[in-house]
């Protein structure tokens, strides 16, 4: 079992954020020790890391809550549950991820253009510093 501080170190989320996610229902309440301190399992840490990845994709907390409503579907299917049972959940998750994939592809295109421009500028600056640059006439 891991403490909230250990989970914070492993996930990059602050203890405050973990408690907030618990408060708004994004995270289930973890087990507690006799003194009330939260304890987390490895499975819960993996789930929190998944939430963190979704947040980094740009999903809102409402979308993350919707996305994770039925827990880890892959884990449930691997444990023998019928995949058909999760069709509505999978459809919603597909919808959410498809939207964000379009956003990410647009950002990637923008980054590719910025990288190209930066490389062109660097090439010009290198030529200028060597004294071999000829301005277009």
JSON list of C-alpha atoms in Angstrom, two decimals:
[
{"chain": "A", "resi": 1, "resn": "UNK", "atom": "CA", "xyz": [0.00, 0.00, 0.00]},
{"chain": "A", "resi": 2, "resn": "UNK", "atom": "CA", "xyz": [1.20, 3.46, -0.90]},
{"chain": "A", "resi": 3, "resn": "UNK", "atom": "CA", "xyz": [0.66, 6.77, 0.86]},
{"chain": "A", "resi": 4, "resn": "UNK", "atom": "CA", "xyz": [-0.72, 9.84, -0.88]},
{"chain": "A", "resi": 5, "resn": "UNK", "atom": "CA", "xyz": [2.80, 11.33, -0.92]},
{"chain": "A", "resi": 6, "resn": "UNK", "atom": "CA", "xyz": [4.20, 8.25, -2.64]},
{"chain": "A", "resi": 7, "resn": "UNK", "atom": "CA", "xyz": [1.38, 8.30, -5.18]},
{"chain": "A", "resi": 8, "resn": "UNK", "atom": "CA", "xyz": [2.03, 11.99, -5.74]},
{"chain": "A", "resi": 9, "resn": "UNK", "atom": "CA", "xyz": [5.70, 11.29, -6.47]},
{"chain": "A", "resi": 10, "resn": "UNK", "atom": "CA", "xyz": [4.87, 8.46, -8.88]},
{"chain": "A", "resi": 11, "resn": "UNK", "atom": "CA", "xyz": [2.13, 10.26, -10.78]},
{"chain": "A", "resi": 12, "resn": "UNK", "atom": "CA", "xyz": [3.27, 13.87, -10.70]},
{"chain": "A", "resi": 13, "resn": "UNK", "atom": "CA", "xyz": [-0.08, 14.95, -9.25]},
{"chain": "A", "resi": 14, "resn": "UNK", "atom": "CA", "xyz": [-0.08, 16.86, -5.99]},
{"chain": "A", "resi": 15, "resn": "UNK", "atom": "CA", "xyz": [-1.78, 15.42, -2.90]},
{"chain": "A", "resi": 16, "resn": "UNK", "atom": "CA", "xyz": [-4.20, 18.35, -3.17]},
{"chain": "A", "resi": 17, "resn": "UNK", "atom": "CA", "xyz": [-5.12, 17.31, -6.73]},
{"chain": "A", "resi": 18, "resn": "UNK", "atom": "CA", "xyz": [-5.60, 13.69, -5.67]},
{"chain": "A", "resi": 19, "resn": "UNK", "atom": "CA", "xyz": [-7.90, 14.75, -2.83]},
{"chain": "A", "resi": 20, "resn": "UNK", "atom": "CA", "xyz": [-9.78, 17.09, -5.19]},
{"chain": "A", "resi": 21, "resn": "UNK", "atom": "CA", "xyz": [-10.28, 14.31, -7.77]},
{"chain": "A", "resi": 22, "resn": "UNK", "atom": "CA", "xyz": [-11.63, 12.16, -4.95]},
{"chain": "A", "resi": 23, "resn": "UNK", "atom": "CA", "xyz": [-13.95, 14.96, -3.78]},
{"chain": "A", "resi": 24, "resn": "UNK", "atom": "CA", "xyz": [-15.50, 15.53, -7.23]},
{"chain": "A", "resi": 25, "resn": "UNK", "atom": "CA", "xyz": [-15.82, 11.82, -7.98]},
{"chain": "A", "resi": 26, "resn": "UNK", "atom": "CA", "xyz": [-13.10, 11.39, -10.59]},
{"chain": "A", "resi": 27, "resn": "UNK", "atom": "CA", "xyz": [-11.36, 9.04, -8.15]},
{"chain": "A", "resi": 28, "resn": "UNK", "atom": "CA", "xyz": [-12.97, 6.58, -5.78]},
{"chain": "A", "resi": 29, "resn": "UNK", "atom": "CA", "xyz": [-12.15, 7.08, -2.12]},
{"chain": "A", "resi": 30, "resn": "UNK", "atom": "CA", "xyz": [-9.13, 4.94, -1.33]},
{"chain": "A", "resi": 31, "resn": "UNK", "atom": "CA", "xyz": [-8.76, 2.71, 1.69]},
{"chain": "A", "resi": 32, "resn": "UNK", "atom": "CA", "xyz": [-7.66, 4.39, 4.89]},
{"chain": "A", "resi": 33, "resn": "UNK", "atom": "CA", "xyz": [-5.44, 3.45, 7.77]},
{"chain": "A", "resi": 34, "resn": "UNK", "atom": "CA", "xyz": [-6.70, 3.64, 11.35]},
{"chain": "A", "resi": 35, "resn": "UNK", "atom": "CA", "xyz": [-5.56, 7.25, 11.63]},
{"chain": "A", "resi": 36, "resn": "UNK", "atom": "CA", "xyz": [-7.46, 8.17, 8.45]},
{"chain": "A", "resi": 37, "resn": "UNK", "atom": "CA", "xyz": [-4.47, 8.37, 6.10]},
{"chain": "A", "resi": 38, "resn": "UNK", "atom": "CA", "xyz": [-5.26, 7.36, 2.55]},
{"chain": "A", "resi": 39, "resn": "UNK", "atom": "CA", "xyz": [-3.60, 4.23, 1.13]},
{"chain": "A", "resi": 40, "resn": "UNK", "atom": "CA", "xyz": [-3.46, 3.27, -2.53]},
{"chain": "A", "resi": 41, "resn": "UNK", "atom": "CA", "xyz": [-2.89, -0.02, -4.33]},
{"chain": "A", "resi": 42, "resn": "UNK", "atom": "CA", "xyz": [-0.73, -0.45, -7.44]},
{"chain": "A", "resi": 43, "resn": "UNK", "atom": "CA", "xyz": [-3.93, -0.83, -9.45]},
{"chain": "A", "resi": 44, "resn": "UNK", "atom": "CA", "xyz": [-5.20, 2.51, -8.15]},
{"chain": "A", "resi": 45, "resn": "UNK", "atom": "CA", "xyz": [-1.88, 4.15, -9.03]},
{"chain": "A", "resi": 46, "resn": "UNK", "atom": "CA", "xyz": [-2.15, 2.78, -12.59]},
{"chain": "A", "resi": 47, "resn": "UNK", "atom": "CA", "xyz": [-5.66, 4.18, -12.79]},
{"chain": "A", "resi": 48, "resn": "UNK", "atom": "CA", "xyz": [-4.46, 7.59, -11.55]},
{"chain": "A", "resi": 49, "resn": "UNK", "atom": "CA", "xyz": [-1.68, 7.55, -14.16]},
{"chain": "A", "resi": 50, "resn": "UNK", "atom": "CA", "xyz": [-4.34, 6.86, -16.80]},
{"chain": "A", "resi": 51, "resn": "UNK", "atom": "CA", "xyz": [-6.37, 9.84, -15.53]},
{"chain": "A", "resi": 52, "resn": "UNK", "atom": "CA", "xyz": [-3.25, 11.98, -15.71]},
{"chain": "A", "resi": 53, "resn": "UNK", "atom": "CA", "xyz": [-2.64, 10.96, -19.33]},
{"chain": "A", "resi": 54, "resn": "UNK", "atom": "CA", "xyz": [-6.24, 11.84, -20.22]},
{"chain": "A", "resi": 55, "resn": "UNK", "atom": "CA", "xyz": [-5.81, 15.23, -18.55]},
{"chain": "A", "resi": 56, "resn": "UNK", "atom": "CA", "xyz": [-2.61, 15.83, -20.51]},
{"chain": "A", "resi": 57, "resn": "UNK", "atom": "CA", "xyz": [-4.52, 15.06, -23.72]},
{"chain": "A", "resi": 58, "resn": "UNK", "atom": "CA", "xyz": [-6.71, 18.02, -22.85]},
{"chain": "A", "resi": 59, "resn": "UNK", "atom": "CA", "xyz": [-9.83, 16.25, -21.63]},
{"chain": "A", "resi": 60, "resn": "UNK", "atom": "CA", "xyz": [-11.88, 18.17, -19.11]},
{"chain": "A", "resi": 61, "resn": "UNK", "atom": "CA", "xyz": [-12.57, 16.64, -15.71]},
{"chain": "A", "resi": 62, "resn": "UNK", "atom": "CA", "xyz": [-16.18, 16.09, -16.81]},
{"chain": "A", "resi": 63, "resn": "UNK", "atom": "CA", "xyz": [-14.99, 14.18, -19.90]},
{"chain": "A", "resi": 64, "resn": "UNK", "atom": "CA", "xyz": [-12.53, 12.18, -17.80]},
{"chain": "A", "resi": 65, "resn": "UNK", "atom": "CA", "xyz": [-15.32, 11.28, -15.39]},
{"chain": "A", "resi": 66, "resn": "UNK", "atom": "CA", "xyz": [-17.50, 10.17, -18.31]},
{"chain": "A", "resi": 67, "resn": "UNK", "atom": "CA", "xyz": [-14.59, 8.35, -19.94]},
{"chain": "A", "resi": 68, "resn": "UNK", "atom": "CA", "xyz": [-13.79, 6.37, -16.80]},
{"chain": "A", "resi": 69, "resn": "UNK", "atom": "CA", "xyz": [-17.36, 5.82, -15.59]},
{"chain": "A", "resi": 70, "resn": "UNK", "atom": "CA", "xyz": [-17.19, 2.03, -15.99]},
{"chain": "A", "resi": 71, "resn": "UNK", "atom": "CA", "xyz": [-13.63, 1.72, -14.74]},
{"chain": "A", "resi": 72, "resn": "UNK", "atom": "CA", "xyz": [-10.97, -0.15, -16.66]},
{"chain": "A", "resi": 73, "resn": "UNK", "atom": "CA", "xyz": [-12.90, -1.95, -19.39]},
{"chain": "A", "resi": 74, "resn": "UNK", "atom": "CA", "xyz": [-9.82, -3.75, -20.72]},
{"chain": "A", "resi": 75, "resn": "UNK", "atom": "CA", "xyz": [-9.12, -5.21, -17.30]},
{"chain": "A", "resi": 76, "resn": "UNK", "atom": "CA", "xyz": [-12.74, -6.36, -16.95]},
{"chain": "A", "resi": 77, "resn": "UNK", "atom": "CA", "xyz": [-12.72, -8.01, -20.40]},
{"chain": "A", "resi": 78, "resn": "UNK", "atom": "CA", "xyz": [-9.42, -9.73, -19.59]},
{"chain": "A", "resi": 79, "resn": "UNK", "atom": "CA", "xyz": [-11.08, -11.07, -16.42]},
{"chain": "A", "resi": 80, "resn": "UNK", "atom": "CA", "xyz": [-13.80, -12.65, -18.56]},
{"chain": "A", "resi": 81, "resn": "UNK", "atom": "CA", "xyz": [-16.61, -10.11, -18.77]},
{"chain": "A", "resi": 82, "resn": "UNK", "atom": "CA", "xyz": [-18.51, -9.90, -22.06]},
{"chain": "A", "resi": 83, "resn": "UNK", "atom": "CA", "xyz": [-17.17, -7.03, -24.21]},
{"chain": "A", "resi": 84, "resn": "UNK", "atom": "CA", "xyz": [-20.70, -6.44, -25.59]},
{"chain": "A", "resi": 85, "resn": "UNK", "atom": "CA", "xyz": [-21.69, -5.28, -22.11]},
{"chain": "A", "resi": 86, "resn": "UNK", "atom": "CA", "xyz": [-19.43, -2.26, -22.59]},
{"chain": "A", "resi": 87, "resn": "UNK", "atom": "CA", "xyz": [-20.59, -1.17, -26.07]},
{"chain": "A", "resi": 88, "resn": "UNK", "atom": "CA", "xyz": [-22.15, 2.14, -24.88]},
{"chain": "A", "resi": 89, "resn": "UNK", "atom": "CA", "xyz": [-19.05, 2.93, -22.83]},
{"chain": "A", "resi": 90, "resn": "UNK", "atom": "CA", "xyz": [-16.72, 2.04, -25.69]},
{"chain": "A", "resi": 91, "resn": "UNK", "atom": "CA", "xyz": [-18.76, 4.18, -28.09]},
{"chain": "A", "resi": 92, "resn": "UNK", "atom": "CA", "xyz": [-18.56, 7.17, -25.74]},
{"chain": "A", "resi": 93, "resn": "UNK", "atom": "CA", "xyz": [-14.83, 6.67, -25.22]},
{"chain": "A", "resi": 94, "resn": "UNK", "atom": "CA", "xyz": [-14.31, 6.40, -28.98]},
{"chain": "A", "resi": 95, "resn": "UNK", "atom": "CA", "xyz": [-16.22, 9.64, -29.48]},
{"chain": "A", "resi": 96, "resn": "UNK", "atom": "CA", "xyz": [-14.17, 11.47, -26.84]},
{"chain": "A", "resi": 97, "resn": "UNK", "atom": "CA", "xyz": [-10.81, 10.19, -28.06]},
{"chain": "A", "resi": 98, "resn": "UNK", "atom": "CA", "xyz": [-11.64, 10.81, -31.73]},
{"chain": "A", "resi": 99, "resn": "UNK", "atom": "CA", "xyz": [-12.35, 14.46, -30.95]},
{"chain": "A", "resi": 100, "resn": "UNK", "atom": "CA", "xyz": [-9.06, 14.84, -29.14]},
{"chain": "A", "resi": 101, "resn": "UNK", "atom": "CA", "xyz": [-7.13, 12.98, -31.82]},
{"chain": "A", "resi": 102, "resn": "UNK", "atom": "CA", "xyz": [-8.27, 15.61, -34.34]},
{"chain": "A", "resi": 103, "resn": "UNK", "atom": "CA", "xyz": [-7.09, 18.35, -31.97]},
{"chain": "A", "resi": 104, "resn": "UNK", "atom": "CA", "xyz": [-3.74, 16.64, -31.45]},
{"chain": "A", "resi": 105, "resn": "UNK", "atom": "CA", "xyz": [-3.22, 16.16, -35.19]},
{"chain": "A", "resi": 106, "resn": "UNK", "atom": "CA", "xyz": [-3.90, 19.87, -35.76]},
{"chain": "A", "resi": 107, "resn": "UNK", "atom": "CA", "xyz": [-1.40, 20.77, -33.03]},
{"chain": "A", "resi": 108, "resn": "UNK", "atom": "CA", "xyz": [1.13, 18.37, -34.56]},
{"chain": "A", "resi": 109, "resn": "UNK", "atom": "CA", "xyz": [0.73, 20.04, -37.94]},
{"chain": "A", "resi": 110, "resn": "UNK", "atom": "CA", "xyz": [1.29, 23.43, -36.33]},
{"chain": "A", "resi": 111, "resn": "UNK", "atom": "CA", "xyz": [4.37, 22.13, -34.51]},
{"chain": "A", "resi": 112, "resn": "UNK", "atom": "CA", "xyz": [5.74, 20.63, -37.73]},
{"chain": "A", "resi": 113, "resn": "UNK", "atom": "CA", "xyz": [5.44, 24.06, -39.39]},
{"chain": "A", "resi": 114, "resn": "UNK", "atom": "CA", "xyz": [7.16, 25.74, -36.44]},
{"chain": "A", "resi": 115, "resn": "UNK", "atom": "CA", "xyz": [9.97, 23.16, -36.52]},
{"chain": "A", "resi": 116, "resn": "UNK", "atom": "CA", "xyz": [10.48, 23.71, -40.25]},
{"chain": "A", "resi": 117, "resn": "UNK", "atom": "CA", "xyz": [10.60, 27.49, -39.79]},
{"chain": "A", "resi": 118, "resn": "UNK", "atom": "CA", "xyz": [13.05, 27.14, -36.90]},
{"chain": "A", "resi": 119, "resn": "UNK", "atom": "CA", "xyz": [15.34, 24.88, -38.95]},
{"chain": "A", "resi": 120, "resn": "UNK", "atom": "CA", "xyz": [15.25, 27.36, -41.84]},
{"chain": "A", "resi": 121, "resn": "UNK", "atom": "CA", "xyz": [16.16, 30.23, -39.50]},
{"chain": "A", "resi": 122, "resn": "UNK", "atom": "CA", "xyz": [18.96, 28.20, -37.93]},
{"chain": "A", "resi": 123, "resn": "UNK", "atom": "CA", "xyz": [20.39, 27.40, -41.36]},
{"chain": "A", "resi": 124, "resn": "UNK", "atom": "CA", "xyz": [20.39, 31.11, -42.26]},
{"chain": "A", "resi": 125, "resn": "UNK", "atom": "CA", "xyz": [21.97, 32.06, -38.92]},
{"chain": "A", "resi": 126, "resn": "UNK", "atom": "CA", "xyz": [24.69, 29.42, -39.37]},
{"chain": "A", "resi": 127, "resn": "UNK", "atom": "CA", "xyz": [25.46, 30.79, -42.82]},
{"chain": "A", "resi": 128, "resn": "UNK", "atom": "CA", "xyz": [25.52, 34.35, -41.47]},
{"chain": "A", "resi": 129, "resn": "UNK", "atom": "CA", "xyz": [27.91, 33.39, -38.71]},
{"chain": "A", "resi": 130, "resn": "UNK", "atom": "CA", "xyz": [30.25, 31.78, -41.25]},
{"chain": "A", "resi": 131, "resn": "UNK", "atom": "CA", "xyz": [30.09, 34.86, -43.45]},
{"chain": "A", "resi": 132, "resn": "UNK", "atom": "CA", "xyz": [28.96, 32.83, -46.47]},
{"chain": "A", "resi": 133, "resn": "UNK", "atom": "CA", "xyz": [25.37, 34.04, -46.65]},
{"chain": "A", "resi": 134, "resn": "UNK", "atom": "CA", "xyz": [24.28, 35.78, -49.83]},
{"chain": "A", "resi": 135, "resn": "UNK", "atom": "CA", "xyz": [21.08, 37.82, -49.65]},
{"chain": "A", "resi": 136, "resn": "UNK", "atom": "CA", "xyz": [18.54, 37.21, -52.41]},
{"chain": "A", "resi": 137, "resn": "UNK", "atom": "CA", "xyz": [18.69, 39.90, -55.15]}
]
